[in-house]
GROMACS .gro file of C-alpha atoms in nm:
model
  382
    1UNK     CA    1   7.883  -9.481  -0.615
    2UNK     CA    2   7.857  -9.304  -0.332
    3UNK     CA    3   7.993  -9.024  -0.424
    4UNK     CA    4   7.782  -9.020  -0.780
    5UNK     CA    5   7.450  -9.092  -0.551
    6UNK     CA    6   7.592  -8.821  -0.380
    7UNK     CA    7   7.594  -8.519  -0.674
    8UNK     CA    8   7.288  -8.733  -0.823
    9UNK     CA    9   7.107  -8.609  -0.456
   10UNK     CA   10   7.315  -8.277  -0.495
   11UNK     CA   11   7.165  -8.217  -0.833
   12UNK     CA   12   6.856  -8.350  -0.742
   13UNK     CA   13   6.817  -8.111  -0.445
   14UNK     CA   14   6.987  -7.824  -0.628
   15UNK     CA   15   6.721  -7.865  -0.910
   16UNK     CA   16   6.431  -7.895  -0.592
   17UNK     CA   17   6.582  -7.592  -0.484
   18UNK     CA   18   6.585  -7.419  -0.808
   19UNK     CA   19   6.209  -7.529  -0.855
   20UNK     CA   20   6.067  -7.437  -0.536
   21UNK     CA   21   6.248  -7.120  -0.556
   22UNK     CA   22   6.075  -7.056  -0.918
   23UNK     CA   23   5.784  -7.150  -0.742
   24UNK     CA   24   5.813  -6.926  -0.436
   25UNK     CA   25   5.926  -6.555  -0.664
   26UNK     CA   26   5.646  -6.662  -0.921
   27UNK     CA   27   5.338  -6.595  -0.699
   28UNK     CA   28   5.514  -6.261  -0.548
   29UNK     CA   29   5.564  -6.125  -0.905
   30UNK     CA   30   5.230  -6.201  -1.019
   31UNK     CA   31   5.093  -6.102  -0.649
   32UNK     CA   32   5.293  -5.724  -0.710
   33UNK     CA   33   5.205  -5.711  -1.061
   34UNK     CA   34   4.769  -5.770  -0.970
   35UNK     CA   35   4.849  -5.502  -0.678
   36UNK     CA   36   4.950  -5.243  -0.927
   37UNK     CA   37   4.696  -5.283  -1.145
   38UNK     CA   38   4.416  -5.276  -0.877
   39UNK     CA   39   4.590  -4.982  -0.778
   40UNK     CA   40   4.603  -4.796  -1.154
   41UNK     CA   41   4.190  -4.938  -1.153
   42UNK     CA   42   4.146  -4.796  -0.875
   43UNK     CA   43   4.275  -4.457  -0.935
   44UNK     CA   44   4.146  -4.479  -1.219
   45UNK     CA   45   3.782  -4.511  -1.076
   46UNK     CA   46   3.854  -4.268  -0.825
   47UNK     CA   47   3.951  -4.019  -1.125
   48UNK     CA   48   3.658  -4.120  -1.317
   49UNK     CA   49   3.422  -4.104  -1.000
   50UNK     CA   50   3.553  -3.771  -0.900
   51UNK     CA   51   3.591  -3.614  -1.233
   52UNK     CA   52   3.207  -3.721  -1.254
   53UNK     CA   53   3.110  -3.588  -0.971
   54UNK     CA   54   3.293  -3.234  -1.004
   55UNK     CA   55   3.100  -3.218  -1.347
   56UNK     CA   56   2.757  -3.283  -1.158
   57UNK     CA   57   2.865  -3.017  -0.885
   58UNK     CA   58   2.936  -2.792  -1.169
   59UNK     CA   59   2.583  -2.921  -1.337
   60UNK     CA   60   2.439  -2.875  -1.011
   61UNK     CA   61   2.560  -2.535  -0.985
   62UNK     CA   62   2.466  -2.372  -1.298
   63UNK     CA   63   2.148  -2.497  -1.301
   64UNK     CA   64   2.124  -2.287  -0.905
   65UNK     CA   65   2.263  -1.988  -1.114
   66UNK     CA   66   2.039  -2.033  -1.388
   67UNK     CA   67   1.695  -2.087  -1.195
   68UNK     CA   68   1.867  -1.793  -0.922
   69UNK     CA   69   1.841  -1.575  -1.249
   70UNK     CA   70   1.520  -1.657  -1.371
   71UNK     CA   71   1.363  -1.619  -1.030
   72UNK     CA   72   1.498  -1.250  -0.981
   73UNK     CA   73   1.406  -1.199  -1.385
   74UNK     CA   74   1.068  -1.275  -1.295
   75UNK     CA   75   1.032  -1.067  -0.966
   76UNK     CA   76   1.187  -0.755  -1.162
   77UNK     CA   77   0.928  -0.816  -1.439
   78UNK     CA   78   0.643  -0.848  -1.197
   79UNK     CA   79   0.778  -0.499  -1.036
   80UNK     CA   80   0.804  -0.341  -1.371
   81UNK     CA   81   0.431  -0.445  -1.465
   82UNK     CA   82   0.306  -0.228  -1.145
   83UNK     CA   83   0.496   0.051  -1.205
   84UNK     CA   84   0.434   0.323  -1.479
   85UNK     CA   85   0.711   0.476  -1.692
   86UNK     CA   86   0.645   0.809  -1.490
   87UNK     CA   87   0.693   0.663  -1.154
   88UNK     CA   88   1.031   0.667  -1.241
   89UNK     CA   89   0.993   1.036  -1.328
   90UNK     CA   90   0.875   1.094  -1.005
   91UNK     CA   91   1.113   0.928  -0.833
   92UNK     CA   92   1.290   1.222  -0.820
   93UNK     CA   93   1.040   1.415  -0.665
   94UNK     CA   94   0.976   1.422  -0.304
   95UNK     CA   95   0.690   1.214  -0.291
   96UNK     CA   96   0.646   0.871  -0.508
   97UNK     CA   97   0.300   0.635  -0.566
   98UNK     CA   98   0.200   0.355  -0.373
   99UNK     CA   99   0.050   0.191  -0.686
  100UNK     CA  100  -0.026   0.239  -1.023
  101UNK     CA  101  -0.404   0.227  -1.176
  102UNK     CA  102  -0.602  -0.068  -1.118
  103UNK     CA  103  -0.946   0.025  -1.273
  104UNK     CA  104  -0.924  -0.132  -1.591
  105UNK     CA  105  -1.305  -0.085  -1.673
  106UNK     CA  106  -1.279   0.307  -1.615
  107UNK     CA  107  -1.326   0.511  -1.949
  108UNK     CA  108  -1.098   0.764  -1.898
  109UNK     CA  109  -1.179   0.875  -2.252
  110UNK     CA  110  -1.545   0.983  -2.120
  111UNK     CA  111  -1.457   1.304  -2.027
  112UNK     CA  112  -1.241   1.500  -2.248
  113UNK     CA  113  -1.275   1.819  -2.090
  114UNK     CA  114  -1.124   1.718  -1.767
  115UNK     CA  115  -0.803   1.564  -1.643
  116UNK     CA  116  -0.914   1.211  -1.558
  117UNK     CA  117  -0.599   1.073  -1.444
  118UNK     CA  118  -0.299   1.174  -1.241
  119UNK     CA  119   0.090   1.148  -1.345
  120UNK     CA  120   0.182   0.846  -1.102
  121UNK     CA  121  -0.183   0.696  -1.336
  122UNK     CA  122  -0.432   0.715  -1.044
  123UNK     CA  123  -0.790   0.771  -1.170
  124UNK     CA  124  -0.972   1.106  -1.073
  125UNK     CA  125  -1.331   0.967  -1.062
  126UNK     CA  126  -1.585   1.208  -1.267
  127UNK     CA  127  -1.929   1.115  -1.340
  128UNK     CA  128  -1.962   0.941  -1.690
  129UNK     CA  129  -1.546   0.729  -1.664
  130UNK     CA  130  -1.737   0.465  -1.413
  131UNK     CA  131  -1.953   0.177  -1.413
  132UNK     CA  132  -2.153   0.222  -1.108
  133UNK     CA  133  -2.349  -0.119  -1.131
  134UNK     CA  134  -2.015  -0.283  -1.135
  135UNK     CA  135  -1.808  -0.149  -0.901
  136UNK     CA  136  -2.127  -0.190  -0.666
  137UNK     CA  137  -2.141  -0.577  -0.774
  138UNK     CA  138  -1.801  -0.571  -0.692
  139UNK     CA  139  -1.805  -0.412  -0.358
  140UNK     CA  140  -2.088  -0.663  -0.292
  141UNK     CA  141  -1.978  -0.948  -0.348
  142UNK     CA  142  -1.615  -0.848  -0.174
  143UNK     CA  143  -1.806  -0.767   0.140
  144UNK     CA  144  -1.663  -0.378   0.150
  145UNK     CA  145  -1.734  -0.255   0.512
  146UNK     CA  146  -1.708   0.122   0.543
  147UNK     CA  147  -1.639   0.291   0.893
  148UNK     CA  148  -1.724   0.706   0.835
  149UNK     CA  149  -1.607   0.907   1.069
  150UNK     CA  150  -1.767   1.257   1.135
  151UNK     CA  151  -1.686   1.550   1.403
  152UNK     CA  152  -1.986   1.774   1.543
  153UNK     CA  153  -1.848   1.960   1.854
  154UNK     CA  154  -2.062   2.242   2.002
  155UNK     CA  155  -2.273   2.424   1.787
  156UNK     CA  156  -2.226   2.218   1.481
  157UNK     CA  157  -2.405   1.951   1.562
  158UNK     CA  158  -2.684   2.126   1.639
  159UNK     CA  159  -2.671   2.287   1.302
  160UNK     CA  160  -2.559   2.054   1.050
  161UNK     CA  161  -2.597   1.657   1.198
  162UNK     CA  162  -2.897   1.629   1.151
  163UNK     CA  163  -2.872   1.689   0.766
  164UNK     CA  164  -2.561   1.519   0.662
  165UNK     CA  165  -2.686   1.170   0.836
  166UNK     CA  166  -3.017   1.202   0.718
  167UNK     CA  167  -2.883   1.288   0.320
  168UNK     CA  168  -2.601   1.008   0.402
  169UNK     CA  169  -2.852   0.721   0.475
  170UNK     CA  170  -3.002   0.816   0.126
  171UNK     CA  171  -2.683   0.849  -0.107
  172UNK     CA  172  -2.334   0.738   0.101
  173UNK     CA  173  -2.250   0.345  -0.039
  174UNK     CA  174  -2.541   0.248  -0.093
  175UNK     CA  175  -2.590  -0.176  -0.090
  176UNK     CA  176  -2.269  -0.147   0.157
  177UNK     CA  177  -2.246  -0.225   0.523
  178UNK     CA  178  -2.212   0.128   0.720
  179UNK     CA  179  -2.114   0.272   1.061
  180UNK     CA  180  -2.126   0.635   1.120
  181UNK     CA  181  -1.882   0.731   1.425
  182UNK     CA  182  -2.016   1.049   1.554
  183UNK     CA  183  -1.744   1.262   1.771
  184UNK     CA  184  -1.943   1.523   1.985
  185UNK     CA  185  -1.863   1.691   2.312
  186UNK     CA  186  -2.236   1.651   2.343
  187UNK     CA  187  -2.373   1.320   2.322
  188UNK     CA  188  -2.739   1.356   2.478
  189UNK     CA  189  -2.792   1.613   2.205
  190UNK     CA  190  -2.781   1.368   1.925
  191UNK     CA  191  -3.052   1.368   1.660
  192UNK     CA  192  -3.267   1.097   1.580
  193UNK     CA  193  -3.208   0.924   1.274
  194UNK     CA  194  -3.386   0.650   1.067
  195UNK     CA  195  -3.107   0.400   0.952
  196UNK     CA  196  -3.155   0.135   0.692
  197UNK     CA  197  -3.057  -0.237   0.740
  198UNK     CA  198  -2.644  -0.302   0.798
  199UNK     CA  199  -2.608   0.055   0.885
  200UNK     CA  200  -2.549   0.137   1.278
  201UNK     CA  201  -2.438   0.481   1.461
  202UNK     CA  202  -2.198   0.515   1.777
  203UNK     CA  203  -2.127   0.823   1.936
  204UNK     CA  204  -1.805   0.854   2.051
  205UNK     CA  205  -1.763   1.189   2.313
  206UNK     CA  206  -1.464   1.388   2.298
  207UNK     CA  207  -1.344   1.694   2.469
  208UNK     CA  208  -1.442   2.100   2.387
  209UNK     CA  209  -1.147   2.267   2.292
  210UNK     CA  210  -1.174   2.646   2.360
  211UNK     CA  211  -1.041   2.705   1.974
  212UNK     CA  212  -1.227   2.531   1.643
  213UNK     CA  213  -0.859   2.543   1.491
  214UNK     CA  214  -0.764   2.241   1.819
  215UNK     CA  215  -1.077   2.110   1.709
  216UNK     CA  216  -0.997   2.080   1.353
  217UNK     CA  217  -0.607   1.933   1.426
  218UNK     CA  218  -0.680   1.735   1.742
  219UNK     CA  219  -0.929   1.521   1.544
  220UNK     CA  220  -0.647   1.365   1.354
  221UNK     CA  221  -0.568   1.180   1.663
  222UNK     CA  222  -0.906   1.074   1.756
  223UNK     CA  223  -0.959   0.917   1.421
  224UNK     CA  224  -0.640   0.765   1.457
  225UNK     CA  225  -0.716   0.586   1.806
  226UNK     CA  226  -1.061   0.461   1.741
  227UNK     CA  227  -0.951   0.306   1.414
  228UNK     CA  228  -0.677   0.149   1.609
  229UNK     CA  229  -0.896   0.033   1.906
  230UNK     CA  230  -1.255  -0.072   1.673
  231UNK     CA  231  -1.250   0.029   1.315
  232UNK     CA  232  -0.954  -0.190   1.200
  233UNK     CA  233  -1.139  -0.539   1.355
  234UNK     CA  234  -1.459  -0.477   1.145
  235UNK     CA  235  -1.460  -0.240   0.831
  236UNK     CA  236  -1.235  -0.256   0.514
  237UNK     CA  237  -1.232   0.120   0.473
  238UNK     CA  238  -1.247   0.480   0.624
  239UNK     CA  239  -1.408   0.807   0.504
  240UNK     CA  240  -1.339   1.098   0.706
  241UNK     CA  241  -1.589   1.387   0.640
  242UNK     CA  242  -1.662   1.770   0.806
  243UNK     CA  243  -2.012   1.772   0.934
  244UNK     CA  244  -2.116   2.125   0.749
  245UNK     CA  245  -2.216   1.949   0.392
  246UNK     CA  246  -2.533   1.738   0.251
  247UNK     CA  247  -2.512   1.454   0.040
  248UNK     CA  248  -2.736   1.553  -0.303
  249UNK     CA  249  -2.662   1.231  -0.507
  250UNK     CA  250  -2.486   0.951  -0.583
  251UNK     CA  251  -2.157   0.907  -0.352
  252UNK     CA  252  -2.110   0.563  -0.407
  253UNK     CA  253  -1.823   0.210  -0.386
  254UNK     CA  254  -1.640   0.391  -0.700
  255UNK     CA  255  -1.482   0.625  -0.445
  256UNK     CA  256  -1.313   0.322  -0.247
  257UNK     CA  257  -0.988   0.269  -0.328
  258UNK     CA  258  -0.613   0.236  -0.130
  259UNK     CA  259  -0.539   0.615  -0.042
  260UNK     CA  260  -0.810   0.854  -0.170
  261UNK     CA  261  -0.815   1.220  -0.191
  262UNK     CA  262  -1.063   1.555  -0.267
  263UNK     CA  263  -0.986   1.761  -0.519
  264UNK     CA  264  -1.034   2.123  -0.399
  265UNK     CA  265  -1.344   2.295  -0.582
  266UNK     CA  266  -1.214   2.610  -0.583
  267UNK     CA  267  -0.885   2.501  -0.684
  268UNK     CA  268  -0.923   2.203  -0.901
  269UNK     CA  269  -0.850   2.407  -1.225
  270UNK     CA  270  -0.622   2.668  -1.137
  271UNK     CA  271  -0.206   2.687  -1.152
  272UNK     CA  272  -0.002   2.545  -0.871
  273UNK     CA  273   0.056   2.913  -0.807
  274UNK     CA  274  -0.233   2.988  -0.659
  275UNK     CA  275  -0.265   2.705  -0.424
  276UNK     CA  276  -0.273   2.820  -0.063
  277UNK     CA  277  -0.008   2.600   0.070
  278UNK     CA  278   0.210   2.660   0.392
  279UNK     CA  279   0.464   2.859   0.315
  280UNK     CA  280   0.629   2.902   0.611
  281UNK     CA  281   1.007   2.712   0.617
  282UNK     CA  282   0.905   2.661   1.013
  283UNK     CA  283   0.613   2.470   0.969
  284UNK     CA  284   0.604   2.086   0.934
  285UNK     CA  285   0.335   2.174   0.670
  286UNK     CA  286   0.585   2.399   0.485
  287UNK     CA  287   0.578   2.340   0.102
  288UNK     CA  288   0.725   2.514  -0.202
  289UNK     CA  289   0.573   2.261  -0.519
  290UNK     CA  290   0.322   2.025  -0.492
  291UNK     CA  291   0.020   1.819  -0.742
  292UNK     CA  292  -0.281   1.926  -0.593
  293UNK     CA  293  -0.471   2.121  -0.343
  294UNK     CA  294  -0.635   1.883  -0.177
  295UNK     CA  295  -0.986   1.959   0.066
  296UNK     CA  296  -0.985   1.785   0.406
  297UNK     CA  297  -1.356   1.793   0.426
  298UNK     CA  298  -1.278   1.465   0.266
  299UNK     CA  299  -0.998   1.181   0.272
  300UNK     CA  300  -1.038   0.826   0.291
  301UNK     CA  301  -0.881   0.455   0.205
  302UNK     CA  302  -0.813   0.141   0.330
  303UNK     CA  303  -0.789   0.177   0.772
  304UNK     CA  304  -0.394   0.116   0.723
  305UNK     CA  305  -0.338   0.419   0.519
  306UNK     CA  306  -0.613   0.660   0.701
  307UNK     CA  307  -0.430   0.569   1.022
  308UNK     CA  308  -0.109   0.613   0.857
  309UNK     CA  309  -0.234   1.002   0.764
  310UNK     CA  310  -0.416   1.050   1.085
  311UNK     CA  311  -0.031   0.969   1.251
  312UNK     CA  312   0.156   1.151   1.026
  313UNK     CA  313  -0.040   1.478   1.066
  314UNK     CA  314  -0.119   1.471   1.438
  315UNK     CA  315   0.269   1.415   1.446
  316UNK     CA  316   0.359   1.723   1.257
  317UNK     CA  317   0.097   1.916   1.413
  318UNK     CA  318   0.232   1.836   1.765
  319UNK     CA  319   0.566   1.961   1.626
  320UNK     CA  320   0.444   2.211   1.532
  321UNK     CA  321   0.291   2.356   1.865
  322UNK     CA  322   0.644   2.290   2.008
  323UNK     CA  323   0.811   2.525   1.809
  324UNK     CA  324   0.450   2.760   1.841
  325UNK     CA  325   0.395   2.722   1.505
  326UNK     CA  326   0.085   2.701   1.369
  327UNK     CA  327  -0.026   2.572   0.989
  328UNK     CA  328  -0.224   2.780   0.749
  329UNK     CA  329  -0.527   2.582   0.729
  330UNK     CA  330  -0.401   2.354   1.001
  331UNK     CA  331  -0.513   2.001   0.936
  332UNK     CA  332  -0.533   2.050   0.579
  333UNK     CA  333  -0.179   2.209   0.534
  334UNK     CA  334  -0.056   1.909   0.676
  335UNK     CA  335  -0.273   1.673   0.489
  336UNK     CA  336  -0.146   1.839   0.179
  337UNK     CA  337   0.212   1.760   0.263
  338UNK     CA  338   0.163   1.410   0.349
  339UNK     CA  339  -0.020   1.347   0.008
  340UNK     CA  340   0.282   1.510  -0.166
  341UNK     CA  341   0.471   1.290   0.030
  342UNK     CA  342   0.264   0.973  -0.034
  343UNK     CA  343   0.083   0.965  -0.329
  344UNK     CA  344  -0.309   0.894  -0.338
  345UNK     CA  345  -0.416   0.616  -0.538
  346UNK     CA  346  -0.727   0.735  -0.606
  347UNK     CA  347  -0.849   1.116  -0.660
  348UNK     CA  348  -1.215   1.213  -0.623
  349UNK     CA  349  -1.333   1.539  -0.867
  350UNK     CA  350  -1.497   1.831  -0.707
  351UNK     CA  351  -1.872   1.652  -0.795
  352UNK     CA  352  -1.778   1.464  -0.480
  353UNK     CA  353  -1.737   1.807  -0.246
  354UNK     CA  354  -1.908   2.093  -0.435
  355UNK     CA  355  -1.934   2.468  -0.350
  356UNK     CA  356  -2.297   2.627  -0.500
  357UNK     CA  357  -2.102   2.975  -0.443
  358UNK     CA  358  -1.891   2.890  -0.742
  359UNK     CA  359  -2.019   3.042  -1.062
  360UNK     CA  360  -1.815   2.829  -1.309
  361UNK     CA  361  -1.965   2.435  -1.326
  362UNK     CA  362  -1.929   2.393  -1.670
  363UNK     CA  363  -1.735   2.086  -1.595
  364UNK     CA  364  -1.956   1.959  -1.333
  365UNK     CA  365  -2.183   1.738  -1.439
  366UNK     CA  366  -2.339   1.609  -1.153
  367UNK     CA  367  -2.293   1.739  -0.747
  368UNK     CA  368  -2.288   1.432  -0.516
  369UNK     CA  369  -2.197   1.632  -0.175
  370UNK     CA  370  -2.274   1.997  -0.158
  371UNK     CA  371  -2.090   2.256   0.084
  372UNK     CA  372  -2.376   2.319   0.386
  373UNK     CA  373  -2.482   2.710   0.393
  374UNK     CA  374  -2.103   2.812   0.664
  375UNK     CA  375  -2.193   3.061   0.977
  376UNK     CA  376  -1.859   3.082   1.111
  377UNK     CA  377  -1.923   3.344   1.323
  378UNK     CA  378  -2.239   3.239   1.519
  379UNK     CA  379  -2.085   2.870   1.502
  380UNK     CA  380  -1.661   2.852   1.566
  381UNK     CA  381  -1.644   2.873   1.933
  382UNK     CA  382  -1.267   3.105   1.916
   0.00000   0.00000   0.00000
């Protein structure tokens, strides 16, 4: 009995065993079994997650690319739309535009006769392509200040101030506010002069150069001071004139513009051939091909670029006189290079600088500015 109680307990505790032994490996296997199939939910999350994300990166990136393009697309365009067909022409030339033709109301059309614009497309202003009401409005209601500057050292003022301020205060931009800068050697010789409302004079007194050819060059750097020190604090543009004309008419806001330049009158209509540019390989001014002859009785623009011409041709000039070399026509050489170099954005016809001694006006409409009556020999100082 004891010995059957015995294999009964045996049995009983072998079977206990057994059980709790079931018991204990069940919970491990099913413990293992959730662990890997966290884990394959888990990478499989991870996959998912990252997968998803590297397509949004991608997303992400192409969408950069794409806005990237259309940016650079639109900034070519915008480029393109302010540059001509020809300025790629002229490119290869040694001199390229600023800017193309803004003057959308100009009837170039007006005058068939005459070239009314330029290659690079900037408008050569002749009486009868303009609306002068509107480009007054315009000048108006922008506020336009104008700063001229004129030189009358020794004799000259004597001669010819008198007249070109007077005739100025009648026909120069008219409606506009107006400051003549006088440079004399002789300031208590100035003439008296009636000036309208918004139009003021100062005299600013330079130095006698023993030569009239210093006087001409050395004014480039003058101009290019006082517009650095006043002009460019008060006045939107510059006109630079010679003191030996007369204003006869209308010389008015249609001549504003970026960079402008005078057509020669005596050379407005004849070959390249004949213009009288420096030839000489040792000047600065030195030029074999070129647009125009342009006069240097008159050049104007916004102060930036008038400074910008006043510096490049004071610099040349100076380099010049190192290497004693001296321009053809001095200042106006020079000025003829730099607007071969730099493009004017705005060309003024011979109406606005006129010679009476030339015959031949069959294209010349109107005379705005005539040449003033020249006594070189009585008047140039050397």
């Amino acid at each position: 009995m004891s010995s059957s109680r015995c294999k009964s307990t045996q049995s009983t505790q072998s079977t206990q065993s057994t059980q709790s032994t079931q018991s204990t490996h069940r919970p491990a296997a099913t413990f293992t079994s959730c662990k890997s199939l966290c884990a394959v939910k888990i990478m499989k999350r991870t996959f998912l997650t990252v997968g998803s994300g590297l397509k949004e990166r991608s997303i992400a990136i192409i969408s950069c690319l794409i806005l990237l393009v259309v940016i650079l697309t639109c900034l070519y365009l915008r480029i393109l739309m302010n540059i001509s067909p020809v300025d790629y022409l002229l490119a290869a030339t040694e001199g390229s535009p600023r800017q193309s033709i803004t003057d959308d109301r100009l009837n170039f059309g007006a005058r068939p006769q005459v070239q009314t614009r330029t290659l690079w497309e900037a408008p050569i202003i002749w009486e009868g392509t303009f609306d002068a009401d509107l480009y007054d409005r315009t000048h108006i209601r922008n506020q336009s200040s104008v700063a001229l500057t004129v030189f009358a050292v020794g004799r000259y003022l004597d001669a010819y101030l008198k007249t070109f301020l007077t005739s100025a205060e009648k026909h120069f931009m008219s409606g506009l506010r107006v400051t003549y800068y006088v440079f004399t050697d002789l300031p208590d010789r100035m003439p008296v002069v009636e000036l309208a409302p918004r139009r003021s004079l100062k005299v600013i007194q330079v130095a006698k150069h023993s030569r009239w050819q210093d006087i001409s060059m050395m004014r480039m750097d003058a101009i290019s001071k006082v517009i650095d020190a006043e002009i460019r604090h008060h006045f939107t543009y510059v006109f630079c004139f010679d003191v030996d004309q007369e204003f006869t008419g209308r010389f008015g806001s249609e001549a504003l513009g970026d960079s402008v330049a005078q057509l020669h009158a005596w050379y407005y209509n004849r070959p390249q051939s004949a213009f009288t540019y420096d030839r000489n390989p040792e000047s600065e001014a030195f030029m074999d091909a070129g647009d125009y002859y342009y006069h240097a009785a008159i050049f104007g623009g916004v102060w930036e670029k008038v400074k910008d011409l006043a510096d490049h041709c004071f610099l040349k000039i100076m380099e010049d006189k190192l290497n004693n070399v001296e321009a053809l026509w001095h200042d106006e050489s020079h000025l003829n290079k730099y607007f071969w170099l730099h493009k004017p954005s705005r060309l003024l016809s011979p109406e606005y600088c006129w010679d009476p001694h030339i015959q031949d006006k069959r294209d010349i409409n109107v005379t705005r500015l005539m040449w003033a009556e020249k006594h070189y020999d009585s008047l140039r100082t050397g």
